[in-house]
Amino acid sequence: MHNYHKHYKLKKVVITGIGAITPIGNNVKEYWYSLINGISGTAPITYFDTKKHKTKFACELKNYNPNFFFDRKDIKKLDPCSQYGIISSEEAIKNSGINFYKENRERIGVIWGSGIGGLLNLEQSISDYINNGFYPRFSPFFIPKMLIDITAGFISIKYKLHGPNYATVSSCASSSNSIVDAYHLICLGKADAIITGGSEAAITKSGVGGFNALNALSTRNKDYKTASRPFDNDRDGFVLGEGSGCLVIEEYKHAKNRGAIIYAEILGIGISCDAYHITTPHPDGKGIVIAMREAIKDAGITYKDVDHINSHGTSTKLGDIAEIKAIKKVFSENIYKIYINSTKSMTGHLLGAAGVIESIASILPLTKGIIPPTINLFNIDKNIDQKINFIQNKYIKKKVKISMCNTFGFGGHNVCILFKKN
């Protein structure tokens, strides 16, 4: 009889490259500077006239000009969502020092996440079609620019990478799921390295209008700078952000053999579903509890070993409370020894790209010995334990060995990733 079951020896998986383009920095160096200095990326929306919108601010990229990165021919093919992804992947690949000419490119892949994809292209193309008189037509780039998987395709074509290539879509957990998939493929020996991350570009008329219709966005128009205020008693919704992040993830021996600098090890992952409501989290954070416990179990550690949690912390009334309830259930009294922050207080919510840029904000404290603050936290919600250390408004210096990054999405998707100092 044939034995159809292969037994894999799981591989150690590490991070060797990071890249980012965010509302508070167009590369990792700028992003980290803004994080530790508590700089808000929130500003009035410049992309369109907000007269008809309840929310008139967002976390747009600053000083971004696609002509600096792409020629006109390529810009026609690329929605901003893909532009951002290509830019962050270029930085991460350069940062990793990997030389693809010396690698087996059949063993290197690209896995990319986005919750919405080419929304601006969709919006503009339909508007142009409707308003184009007697001879309406769609651009031949309409469908490719809209597709969520197209960013992974562009990155692989640019570097001639023939390994696994696809997209993950799980709403705001999309890029975290891309990291999870990359981790699994390398663990199982299916790839030597994966370029992974996510991008989002949803600050459009329909993006802002759609989230306004859900009553999900803050409408603090007169005090927009402090509108993103996770865990604060007066929060009224999240602030929409945009951008991209990228990680180069490698099998440990492969990274060591090429002399790579290692930022961190992916120690464990947990994934789950609330199975409760499409947009509202389980009130007791049931699915979040499952994801965090699975990550701790997968890592082979105890809850006492976690030093820092970069929370999902969106600044929504229900979401923040559910997450803290879940963390308290998992960590019990040890929660008071853990430093918990939400970097969304500075970047806003990057939807499908949130997980990867927040993974970077979880990895860097391992090497820098600094944990960024939660800004705009003036009065902790009366329904949240006041003794929890949310790193209010100013960074702290702290040796961190293990960081946890939580990411959740509409549909009840939950992802928890544990990073360990190398």
PDB file of N, CA, C and O in Angstrom, residues 200-248:
ATOM      1  N   GLU A 200      -3.391  48.645   1.167  1.00  0.00           N
ATOM      2  CA  GLU A 200      -4.768  49.123   1.110  1.00  0.00           C
ATOM      3  C   GLU A 200      -4.778  50.588   0.685  1.00  0.00           C
ATOM      4  O   GLU A 200      -3.879  51.355   1.061  1.00  0.00           O
ATOM      5  N   ALA A 201      -5.776  50.945  -0.119  1.00  0.00           N
ATOM      6  CA  ALA A 201      -5.906  52.324  -0.596  1.00  0.00           C
ATOM      7  C   ALA A 201      -7.391  52.645  -0.716  1.00  0.00           C
ATOM      8  O   ALA A 201      -7.925  52.825  -1.809  1.00  0.00           O
ATOM      9  N   ALA A 202      -8.061  52.719   0.423  1.00  0.00           N
ATOM     10  CA  ALA A 202      -9.521  52.846   0.449  1.00  0.00           C
ATOM     11  C   ALA A 202     -10.014  54.226   0.869  1.00  0.00           C
ATOM     12  O   ALA A 202     -11.196  54.390   1.169  1.00  0.00           O
ATOM     13  N   ILE A 203      -9.112  55.217   0.895  1.00  0.00           N
ATOM     14  CA  ILE A 203      -9.566  56.576   1.209  1.00  0.00           C
ATOM     15  C   ILE A 203     -10.111  57.183  -0.080  1.00  0.00           C
ATOM     16  O   ILE A 203      -9.453  57.952  -0.789  1.00  0.00           O
ATOM     17  N   THR A 204     -11.320  56.791  -0.408  1.00  0.00           N
ATOM     18  CA  THR A 204     -12.021  57.239  -1.605  1.00  0.00           C
ATOM     19  C   THR A 204     -13.430  57.658  -1.203  1.00  0.00           C
ATOM     20  O   THR A 204     -13.850  57.442  -0.057  1.00  0.00           O
ATOM     21  N   LYS A 205     -14.169  58.208  -2.152  1.00  0.00           N
ATOM     22  CA  LYS A 205     -15.545  58.619  -1.856  1.00  0.00           C
ATOM     23  C   LYS A 205     -16.372  57.444  -1.340  1.00  0.00           C
ATOM     24  O   LYS A 205     -17.096  57.549  -0.347  1.00  0.00           O
ATOM     25  N   SER A 206     -16.270  56.312  -2.021  1.00  0.00           N
ATOM     26  CA  SER A 206     -17.068  55.154  -1.619  1.00  0.00           C
ATOM     27  C   SER A 206     -16.517  54.489  -0.369  1.00  0.00           C
ATOM     28  O   SER A 206     -17.281  53.954   0.449  1.00  0.00           O
ATOM     29  N   GLY A 207     -15.199  54.518  -0.195  1.00  0.00           N
ATOM     30  CA  GLY A 207     -14.598  53.922   0.996  1.00  0.00           C
ATOM     31  C   GLY A 207     -15.033  54.644   2.265  1.00  0.00           C
ATOM     32  O   GLY A 207     -15.522  54.026   3.221  1.00  0.00           O
ATOM     33  N   VAL A 208     -14.878  55.953   2.258  1.00  0.00           N
ATOM     34  CA  VAL A 208     -15.276  56.750   3.428  1.00  0.00           C
ATOM     35  C   VAL A 208     -16.793  56.716   3.593  1.00  0.00           C
ATOM     36  O   VAL A 208     -17.313  56.528   4.699  1.00  0.00           O
ATOM     37  N   GLY A 209     -17.524  56.860   2.482  1.00  0.00           N
ATOM     38  CA  GLY A 209     -18.976  56.840   2.549  1.00  0.00           C
ATOM     39  C   GLY A 209     -19.518  55.512   3.051  1.00  0.00           C
ATOM     40  O   GLY A 209     -20.466  55.477   3.847  1.00  0.00           O
ATOM     41  N   GLY A 210     -18.909  54.421   2.619  1.00  0.00           N
ATOM     42  CA  GLY A 210     -19.357  53.096   3.039  1.00  0.00           C
ATOM     43  C   GLY A 210     -19.144  52.839   4.516  1.00  0.00           C
ATOM     44  O   GLY A 210     -20.037  52.330   5.205  1.00  0.00           O
ATOM     45  N   PHE A 211     -17.975  53.221   5.021  1.00  0.00           N
ATOM     46  CA  PHE A 211     -17.716  53.036   6.454  1.00  0.00           C
ATOM     47  C   PHE A 211     -18.534  54.017   7.296  1.00  0.00           C
ATOM     48  O   PHE A 211     -18.928  53.689   8.411  1.00  0.00           O
ATOM     49  N   ASN A 212     -18.818  55.210   6.742  1.00  0.00           N
ATOM     50  CA  ASN A 212     -19.726  56.128   7.436  1.00  0.00           C
ATOM     51  C   ASN A 212     -21.122  55.513   7.567  1.00  0.00           C
ATOM     52  O   ASN A 212     -21.784  55.651   8.606  1.00  0.00           O
ATOM     53  N   ALA A 213     -21.557  54.836   6.524  1.00  0.00           N
ATOM     54  CA  ALA A 213     -22.881  54.203   6.553  1.00  0.00           C
ATOM     55  C   ALA A 213     -22.971  53.118   7.625  1.00  0.00           C
ATOM     56  O   ALA A 213     -24.050  52.844   8.159  1.00  0.00           O
ATOM     57  N   LEU A 214     -21.830  52.520   7.942  1.00  0.00           N
ATOM     58  CA  LEU A 214     -21.766  51.503   9.004  1.00  0.00           C
ATOM     59  C   LEU A 214     -21.599  52.128  10.386  1.00  0.00           C
ATOM     60  O   LEU A 214     -21.535  51.413  11.385  1.00  0.00           O
ATOM     61  N   ASN A 215     -21.493  53.463  10.427  1.00  0.00           N
ATOM     62  CA  ASN A 215     -21.203  54.177  11.682  1.00  0.00           C
ATOM     63  C   ASN A 215     -19.913  53.680  12.330  1.00  0.00           C
ATOM     64  O   ASN A 215     -19.797  53.617  13.551  1.00  0.00           O
ATOM     65  N   ALA A 216     -18.936  53.317  11.487  1.00  0.00           N
ATOM     66  CA  ALA A 216     -17.669  52.776  11.983  1.00  0.00           C
ATOM     67  C   ALA A 216     -16.602  53.848  12.168  1.00  0.00           C
ATOM     68  O   ALA A 216     -15.686  53.669  12.979  1.00  0.00           O
ATOM     69  N   LEU A 217     -16.698  54.949  11.419  1.00  0.00           N
ATOM     70  CA  LEU A 217     -15.654  55.972  11.447  1.00  0.00           C
ATOM     71  C   LEU A 217     -15.931  57.048  12.485  1.00  0.00           C
ATOM     72  O   LEU A 217     -17.073  57.406  12.754  1.00  0.00           O
ATOM     73  N   SER A 218     -14.848  57.586  13.021  1.00  0.00           N
ATOM     74  CA  SER A 218     -14.961  58.762  13.876  1.00  0.00           C
ATOM     75  C   SER A 218     -15.462  59.942  13.052  1.00  0.00           C
ATOM     76  O   SER A 218     -15.114  60.084  11.874  1.00  0.00           O
ATOM     77  N   THR A 219     -16.263  60.781  13.680  1.00  0.00           N
ATOM     78  CA  THR A 219     -16.730  62.015  13.025  1.00  0.00           C
ATOM     79  C   THR A 219     -16.256  63.242  13.802  1.00  0.00           C
ATOM     80  O   THR A 219     -16.878  64.305  13.763  1.00  0.00           O
ATOM     81  N   ARG A 220     -15.128  63.103  14.484  1.00  0.00           N
ATOM     82  CA  ARG A 220     -14.579  64.188  15.300  1.00  0.00           C
ATOM     83  C   ARG A 220     -13.867  65.210  14.392  1.00  0.00           C
ATOM     84  O   ARG A 220     -12.650  65.417  14.472  1.00  0.00           O
ATOM     85  N   ASN A 221     -14.643  65.857  13.543  1.00  0.00           N
ATOM     86  CA  ASN A 221     -14.066  66.742  12.523  1.00  0.00           C
ATOM     87  C   ASN A 221     -13.371  67.978  13.098  1.00  0.00           C
ATOM     88  O   ASN A 221     -12.428  68.494  12.502  1.00  0.00           O
ATOM     89  N   LYS A 222     -13.826  68.455  14.241  1.00  0.00           N
ATOM     90  CA  LYS A 222     -13.226  69.658  14.831  1.00  0.00           C
ATOM     91  C   LYS A 222     -11.975  69.353  15.651  1.00  0.00           C
ATOM     92  O   LYS A 222     -11.249  70.270  16.037  1.00  0.00           O
ATOM     93  N   ASP A 223     -11.751  68.071  15.912  1.00  0.00           N
ATOM     94  CA  ASP A 223     -10.572  67.675  16.692  1.00  0.00           C
ATOM     95  C   ASP A 223      -9.985  66.406  16.088  1.00  0.00           C
ATOM     96  O   ASP A 223      -9.761  65.414  16.759  1.00  0.00           O
ATOM     97  N   TYR A 224      -9.760  66.467  14.765  1.00  0.00           N
ATOM     98  CA  TYR A 224      -9.374  65.265  14.027  1.00  0.00           C
ATOM     99  C   TYR A 224      -8.034  64.680  14.467  1.00  0.00           C
ATOM    100  O   TYR A 224      -7.823  63.467  14.398  1.00  0.00           O
ATOM    101  N   LYS A 225      -7.111  65.512  14.938  1.00  0.00           N
ATOM    102  CA  LYS A 225      -5.783  65.018  15.326  1.00  0.00           C
ATOM    103  C   LYS A 225      -5.857  63.970  16.436  1.00  0.00           C
ATOM    104  O   LYS A 225      -5.029  63.074  16.519  1.00  0.00           O
ATOM    105  N   THR A 226      -6.851  64.086  17.304  1.00  0.00           N
ATOM    106  CA  THR A 226      -6.987  63.140  18.416  1.00  0.00           C
ATOM    107  C   THR A 226      -8.154  62.171  18.206  1.00  0.00           C
ATOM    108  O   THR A 226      -8.610  61.526  19.141  1.00  0.00           O
ATOM    109  N   ALA A 227      -8.630  62.074  16.971  1.00  0.00           N
ATOM    110  CA  ALA A 227      -9.817  61.256  16.702  1.00  0.00           C
ATOM    111  C   ALA A 227      -9.560  59.766  16.904  1.00  0.00           C
ATOM    112  O   ALA A 227     -10.443  59.025  17.346  1.00  0.00           O
ATOM    113  N   SER A 228      -8.361  59.311  16.559  1.00  0.00           N
ATOM    114  CA  SER A 228      -8.032  57.900  16.771  1.00  0.00           C
ATOM    115  C   SER A 228      -7.533  57.749  18.197  1.00  0.00           C
ATOM    116  O   SER A 228      -6.389  58.060  18.512  1.00  0.00           O
ATOM    117  N   ARG A 229      -8.406  57.280  19.080  1.00  0.00           N
ATOM    118  CA  ARG A 229      -8.074  57.221  20.499  1.00  0.00           C
ATOM    119  C   ARG A 229      -8.498  55.874  21.092  1.00  0.00           C
ATOM    120  O   ARG A 229      -9.456  55.793  21.876  1.00  0.00           O
ATOM    121  N   PRO A 230      -7.775  54.795  20.743  1.00  0.00           N
ATOM    122  CA  PRO A 230      -8.098  53.469  21.278  1.00  0.00           C
ATOM    123  C   PRO A 230      -8.166  53.463  22.799  1.00  0.00           C
ATOM    124  O   PRO A 230      -7.340  54.094  23.469  1.00  0.00           O
ATOM    125  N   PHE A 231      -9.158  52.778  23.322  1.00  0.00           N
ATOM    126  CA  PHE A 231      -9.369  52.551  24.762  1.00  0.00           C
ATOM    127  C   PHE A 231      -9.799  53.801  25.526  1.00  0.00           C
ATOM    128  O   PHE A 231     -10.051  53.736  26.715  1.00  0.00           O
ATOM    129  N   ASP A 232      -9.891  54.933  24.843  1.00  0.00           N
ATOM    130  CA  ASP A 232     -10.292  56.164  25.518  1.00  0.00           C
ATOM    131  C   ASP A 232     -11.812  56.192  25.707  1.00  0.00           C
ATOM    132  O   ASP A 232     -12.566  55.736  24.843  1.00  0.00           O
ATOM    133  N   ASN A 233     -12.233  56.768  26.784  1.00  0.00           N
ATOM    134  CA  ASN A 233     -13.655  56.799  27.123  1.00  0.00           C
ATOM    135  C   ASN A 233     -14.487  57.560  26.081  1.00  0.00           C
ATOM    136  O   ASN A 233     -15.668  57.259  25.883  1.00  0.00           O
ATOM    137  N   ASP A 234     -13.869  58.509  25.389  1.00  0.00           N
ATOM    138  CA  ASP A 234     -14.607  59.348  24.444  1.00  0.00           C
ATOM    139  C   ASP A 234     -14.365  58.979  22.982  1.00  0.00           C
ATOM    140  O   ASP A 234     -14.636  59.796  22.093  1.00  0.00           O
ATOM    141  N   ARG A 235     -13.873  57.804  22.714  1.00  0.00           N
ATOM    142  CA  ARG A 235     -13.655  57.393  21.316  1.00  0.00           C
ATOM    143  C   ARG A 235     -15.010  57.243  20.614  1.00  0.00           C
ATOM    144  O   ARG A 235     -16.015  56.895  21.236  1.00  0.00           O
ATOM    145  N   ASP A 236     -15.011  57.474  19.307  1.00  0.00           N
ATOM    146  CA  ASP A 236     -16.283  57.391  18.576  1.00  0.00           C
ATOM    147  C   ASP A 236     -16.135  56.688  17.232  1.00  0.00           C
ATOM    148  O   ASP A 236     -16.958  56.862  16.337  1.00  0.00           O
ATOM    149  N   GLY A 237     -15.100  55.894  17.069  1.00  0.00           N
ATOM    150  CA  GLY A 237     -14.910  55.163  15.823  1.00  0.00           C
ATOM    151  C   GLY A 237     -13.472  55.243  15.345  1.00  0.00           C
ATOM    152  O   GLY A 237     -12.659  55.989  15.880  1.00  0.00           O
ATOM    153  N   PHE A 238     -13.161  54.462  14.305  1.00  0.00           N
ATOM    154  CA  PHE A 238     -11.771  54.446  13.835  1.00  0.00           C
ATOM    155  C   PHE A 238     -11.535  55.507  12.768  1.00  0.00           C
ATOM    156  O   PHE A 238     -12.467  56.098  12.215  1.00  0.00           O
ATOM    157  N   VAL A 239     -10.257  55.763  12.512  1.00  0.00           N
ATOM    158  CA  VAL A 239      -9.836  56.687  11.464  1.00  0.00           C
ATOM    159  C   VAL A 239      -9.268  55.855  10.314  1.00  0.00           C
ATOM    160  O   VAL A 239      -8.396  55.015  10.523  1.00  0.00           O
ATOM    161  N   LEU A 240      -9.760  56.093   9.127  1.00  0.00           N
ATOM    162  CA  LEU A 240      -9.337  55.305   7.969  1.00  0.00           C
ATOM    163  C   LEU A 240      -7.921  55.687   7.552  1.00  0.00           C
ATOM    164  O   LEU A 240      -7.589  56.869   7.418  1.00  0.00           O
ATOM    165  N   GLY A 241      -7.077  54.661   7.343  1.00  0.00           N
ATOM    166  CA  GLY A 241      -5.707  54.872   6.904  1.00  0.00           C
ATOM    167  C   GLY A 241      -5.421  54.135   5.611  1.00  0.00           C
ATOM    168  O   GLY A 241      -6.254  53.376   5.103  1.00  0.00           O
ATOM    169  N   GLU A 242      -4.237  54.344   5.069  1.00  0.00           N
ATOM    170  CA  GLU A 242      -3.835  53.677   3.829  1.00  0.00           C
ATOM    171  C   GLU A 242      -2.331  53.428   3.855  1.00  0.00           C
ATOM    172  O   GLU A 242      -1.597  54.020   4.662  1.00  0.00           O
ATOM    173  N   GLY A 243      -1.878  52.549   2.965  1.00  0.00           N
ATOM    174  CA  GLY A 243      -0.447  52.270   2.882  1.00  0.00           C
ATOM    175  C   GLY A 243      -0.171  50.797   2.727  1.00  0.00           C
ATOM    176  O   GLY A 243      -1.040  50.022   2.314  1.00  0.00           O
ATOM    177  N   SER A 244       1.047  50.414   3.107  1.00  0.00           N
ATOM    178  CA  SER A 244       1.470  49.032   2.886  1.00  0.00           C
ATOM    179  C   SER A 244       2.655  48.676   3.774  1.00  0.00           C
ATOM    180  O   SER A 244       3.423  49.544   4.183  1.00  0.00           O
ATOM    181  N   GLY A 245       2.766  47.398   4.049  1.00  0.00           N
ATOM    182  CA  GLY A 245       3.933  46.874   4.751  1.00  0.00           C
ATOM    183  C   GLY A 245       4.342  45.553   4.146  1.00  0.00           C
ATOM    184  O   GLY A 245       3.531  44.853   3.516  1.00  0.00           O
ATOM    185  N   CYS A 246       5.604  45.215   4.301  1.00  0.00           N
ATOM    186  CA  CYS A 246       6.125  43.972   3.721  1.00  0.00           C
ATOM    187  C   CYS A 246       7.168  43.351   4.642  1.00  0.00           C
ATOM    188  O   CYS A 246       7.971  44.059   5.260  1.00  0.00           O
ATOM    189  N   LEU A 247       7.153  42.038   4.731  1.00  0.00           N
ATOM    190  CA  LEU A 247       8.169  41.268   5.444  1.00  0.00           C
ATOM    191  C   LEU A 247       8.809  40.269   4.491  1.00  0.00           C
ATOM    192  O   LEU A 247       8.112  39.672   3.655  1.00  0.00           O
ATOM    193  N   VAL A 248      10.119  40.098   4.596  1.00  0.00           N
ATOM    194  CA  VAL A 248      10.788  38.968   3.954  1.00  0.00           C
ATOM    195  C   VAL A 248      10.931  37.898   5.024  1.00  0.00           C
ATOM    196  O   VAL A 248      11.571  38.120   6.059  1.00  0.00           O
TER     197      VAL A 248
END
